[in-house]
mmCIF file of C-alpha atoms in Angstrom:
data_model
loop_
_atom_site.group_PDB
_atom_site.id
_atom_site.type_symbol
_atom_site.label_atom_id
_atom_site.label_comp_id
_atom_site.label_asym_id
_atom_site.label_seq_id
_atom_site.Cartn_x
_atom_site.Cartn_y
_atom_site.Cartn_z
ATOM 1 C CA MET A 228 -13.334 -2.097 24.188
ATOM 2 C CA SER A 229 -9.631 -1.382 23.743
ATOM 3 C CA SER A 230 -8.880 -5.055 23.074
ATOM 4 C CA ALA A 231 -11.545 -5.148 20.347
ATOM 5 C CA PHE A 232 -10.043 -2.035 18.772
ATOM 6 C CA ALA A 233 -6.548 -3.548 18.980
ATOM 7 C CA TRP A 234 -7.834 -6.762 17.388
ATOM 8 C CA PHE A 235 -9.458 -4.790 14.563
ATOM 9 C CA ILE A 236 -6.297 -2.757 13.892
ATOM 10 C CA ALA A 237 -4.116 -5.896 13.986
ATOM 11 C CA THR A 238 -6.431 -7.651 11.535
ATOM 12 C CA VAL A 239 -6.522 -4.730 9.116
ATOM 13 C CA VAL A 240 -2.732 -4.357 9.219
ATOM 14 C CA THR A 241 -2.183 -8.089 8.773
ATOM 15 C CA LEU A 242 -4.791 -8.391 6.024
ATOM 16 C CA PRO A 243 -4.862 -4.965 4.354
ATOM 17 C CA ILE A 244 -7.200 -6.248 1.644
ATOM 18 C CA ILE A 245 -9.919 -6.227 4.322
ATOM 19 C CA GLY A 246 -9.083 -2.592 5.066
ATOM 20 C CA TRP A 247 -9.222 -1.752 1.362
ATOM 21 C CA TYR A 248 -12.565 -3.525 1.021
ATOM 22 C CA LEU A 249 -14.049 -1.771 4.054
ATOM 23 C CA ALA A 250 -12.932 1.610 2.714
ATOM 24 C CA TYR A 251 -14.403 0.708 -0.682
ATOM 25 C CA ILE A 252 -17.755 -0.381 0.758
ATOM 26 C CA ILE A 253 -18.066 2.714 2.947
ATOM 27 C CA THR A 254 -17.174 5.148 0.162
ATOM 28 C CA VAL A 255 -19.401 3.450 -2.428
ATOM 29 C CA LYS A 256 -22.334 3.641 0.001
ATOM 30 C CA ILE A 257 -21.680 7.344 0.566
ATOM 31 C CA THR A 258 -20.795 8.476 -2.973
ATOM 32 C CA LYS A 259 -22.541 5.888 -5.181
ATOM 33 C CA LYS A 260 -19.518 6.127 -7.541
ATOM 34 C CA LYS A 261 -17.693 2.804 -7.898
ATOM 35 C CA SER A 262 -14.603 3.970 -9.793
ATOM 36 C CA TYR A 263 -14.071 6.890 -7.430
ATOM 37 C CA SER A 264 -14.517 4.544 -4.476
ATOM 38 C CA VAL A 265 -11.885 2.126 -5.806
ATOM 39 C CA ARG A 266 -9.355 4.953 -6.163
ATOM 40 C CA LEU A 267 -10.164 6.440 -2.759
ATOM 41 C CA ALA A 268 -9.949 3.036 -1.067
ATOM 42 C CA ALA A 269 -6.540 2.505 -2.693
ATOM 43 C CA ASP A 270 -5.407 5.926 -1.497
ATOM 44 C CA LEU A 271 -6.569 5.227 2.047
ATOM 45 C CA SER A 272 -5.155 1.704 2.313
ATOM 46 C CA LEU A 273 -1.610 2.313 1.047
ATOM 47 C CA VAL A 274 -0.357 2.743 4.616
ATOM 48 C CA LEU A 275 -1.924 -0.609 5.516
ATOM 49 C CA PHE A 276 -0.142 -2.365 2.646
ATOM 50 C CA ILE A 277 3.201 -0.757 3.532
ATOM 51 C CA SER A 278 2.862 -1.835 7.158
ATOM 52 C CA ALA A 279 1.800 -5.343 6.101
ATOM 53 C CA VAL A 280 4.869 -5.641 3.852
ATOM 54 C CA TYR A 281 7.046 -4.519 6.753
ATOM 55 C CA PHE A 282 5.558 -6.992 9.239
ATOM 56 C CA ILE A 283 5.502 -9.931 6.812
ATOM 57 C CA SER A 284 9.123 -9.369 5.825
ATOM 58 C CA TYR A 285 10.059 -9.070 9.496
ATOM 59 C CA GLU A 286 8.252 -12.323 10.261
ATOM 60 C CA ILE A 287 9.871 -14.206 7.362
ATOM 61 C CA TRP A 288 13.485 -13.046 7.764
ATOM 62 C CA ASP A 289 13.490 -11.765 11.380
ATOM 63 C CA GLN A 290 15.036 -8.475 10.238
ATOM 64 C CA SER A 291 13.675 -4.998 9.748
ATOM 65 C CA PHE A 292 13.573 -3.908 6.119
ATOM 66 C CA LEU A 293 12.049 -0.520 6.790
ATOM 67 C CA TRP A 294 14.983 1.210 5.136
ATOM 68 C CA ILE A 295 14.409 -0.751 1.909
ATOM 69 C CA ILE A 296 10.702 0.097 2.013
ATOM 70 C CA LEU A 297 11.486 3.795 2.445
ATOM 71 C CA ILE A 298 14.111 3.718 -0.316
ATOM 72 C CA ALA A 299 11.611 2.056 -2.682
ATOM 73 C CA PHE A 300 8.970 4.638 -1.831
ATOM 74 C CA PHE A 301 11.308 7.568 -2.421
ATOM 75 C CA LEU A 302 12.833 6.063 -5.587
ATOM 76 C CA VAL A 303 9.351 5.866 -7.062
ATOM 77 C CA ALA A 304 8.804 9.486 -6.040
ATOM 78 C CA ILE A 305 12.083 10.606 -7.627
ATOM 79 C CA CYS A 306 11.435 8.704 -10.853
ATOM 80 C CA PHE A 307 7.892 10.049 -11.123
ATOM 81 C CA THR A 308 9.084 13.593 -10.483
ATOM 82 C CA VAL A 309 11.774 13.417 -13.171
ATOM 83 C CA VAL A 310 9.438 11.851 -15.738
ATOM 84 C CA HIS A 311 6.665 14.307 -14.914
ATOM 85 C CA TRP A 312 9.054 17.231 -15.291
ATOM 86 C CA LYS A 313 10.430 15.907 -18.604
ATOM 87 C CA VAL A 314 6.969 15.306 -20.074
ATOM 88 C CA ALA A 315 5.130 18.383 -18.812
ATOM 89 C CA ASN A 316 8.061 20.832 -18.507
ATOM 90 C CA ASP A 317 6.371 21.867 -15.295
ATOM 91 C CA ILE A 318 5.476 20.150 -12.061
ATOM 92 C CA HIS A 319 1.792 19.903 -11.188
ATOM 93 C CA PHE A 320 2.174 19.009 -7.540
ATOM 94 C CA VAL A 321 -1.257 17.474 -6.882
ATOM 95 C CA ARG A 322 -1.141 15.264 -9.991
ATOM 96 C CA LEU A 323 2.434 14.257 -9.190
ATOM 97 C CA VAL A 324 1.677 13.259 -5.590
ATOM 98 C CA ARG A 325 -1.459 11.387 -6.665
ATOM 99 C CA GLY A 326 0.539 9.435 -9.273
ATOM 100 C CA ILE A 327 3.307 8.612 -6.817
ATOM 101 C CA TRP A 328 0.794 7.519 -4.185
ATOM 102 C CA ARG A 329 -1.195 5.287 -6.545
ATOM 103 C CA PHE A 330 1.870 3.711 -8.147
ATOM 104 C CA ASN A 331 3.188 2.920 -4.674
ATOM 105 C CA PHE A 332 -0.168 1.309 -3.898
ATOM 106 C CA ILE A 333 0.211 -0.997 -6.907
ATOM 107 C CA LEU A 334 3.847 -1.717 -6.025
ATOM 108 C CA PHE A 335 3.188 -2.547 -2.381
ATOM 109 C CA PHE A 336 0.048 -4.523 -3.239
ATOM 110 C CA ILE A 337 2.147 -6.751 -5.522
ATOM 111 C CA ILE A 338 4.925 -7.035 -2.938
ATOM 112 C CA TYR A 339 2.307 -7.928 -0.315
ATOM 113 C CA LEU A 340 0.909 -10.712 -2.510
ATOM 114 C CA VAL A 341 4.376 -12.079 -3.303
ATOM 115 C CA LEU A 342 5.524 -12.017 0.327
ATOM 116 C CA SER A 343 2.272 -13.534 1.572
ATOM 117 C CA THR A 344 2.545 -16.385 -0.922
ATOM 118 C CA TYR A 345 6.233 -16.890 -0.149
ATOM 119 C CA GLY A 346 5.629 -16.888 3.597
ATOM 120 C CA PHE A 347 2.694 -19.276 3.274
ATOM 121 C CA VAL A 348 4.698 -21.729 1.157
ATOM 122 C CA LEU A 349 7.709 -21.386 3.447
ATOM 123 C CA ARG A 350 5.617 -22.275 6.510
ATOM 124 C CA LEU A 351 4.053 -25.238 4.709
ATOM 125 C CA ILE A 352 7.337 -26.843 3.765
ATOM 126 C CA SER A 353 9.215 -26.165 6.996
#
């Protein structure tokens, strides 16, 4: 049983789109709201995309880029906080965290696609 669980976790971390899709399917079956389910699945799968970016970059360059990933995450948070404060003259914490979290999902989803394509092409030509 533990090897099946380990296989499932390894697959979801390696292919976080599967994790996003599973979260989407489960939440749409429960809530019957597709747009809410897309947002909730994105919220739940951000950690999977961050870990996939880490492992893909480690596999491609044989170095840990965790510090760059953390810097990118916190730079987005700082930029969002400053912009939110300038626009609203007040900080609405829940809206701010939700915006930071969802923007980071988009950012790491794009990075995941770019690194996956780069790694695939790199392995084909070498």
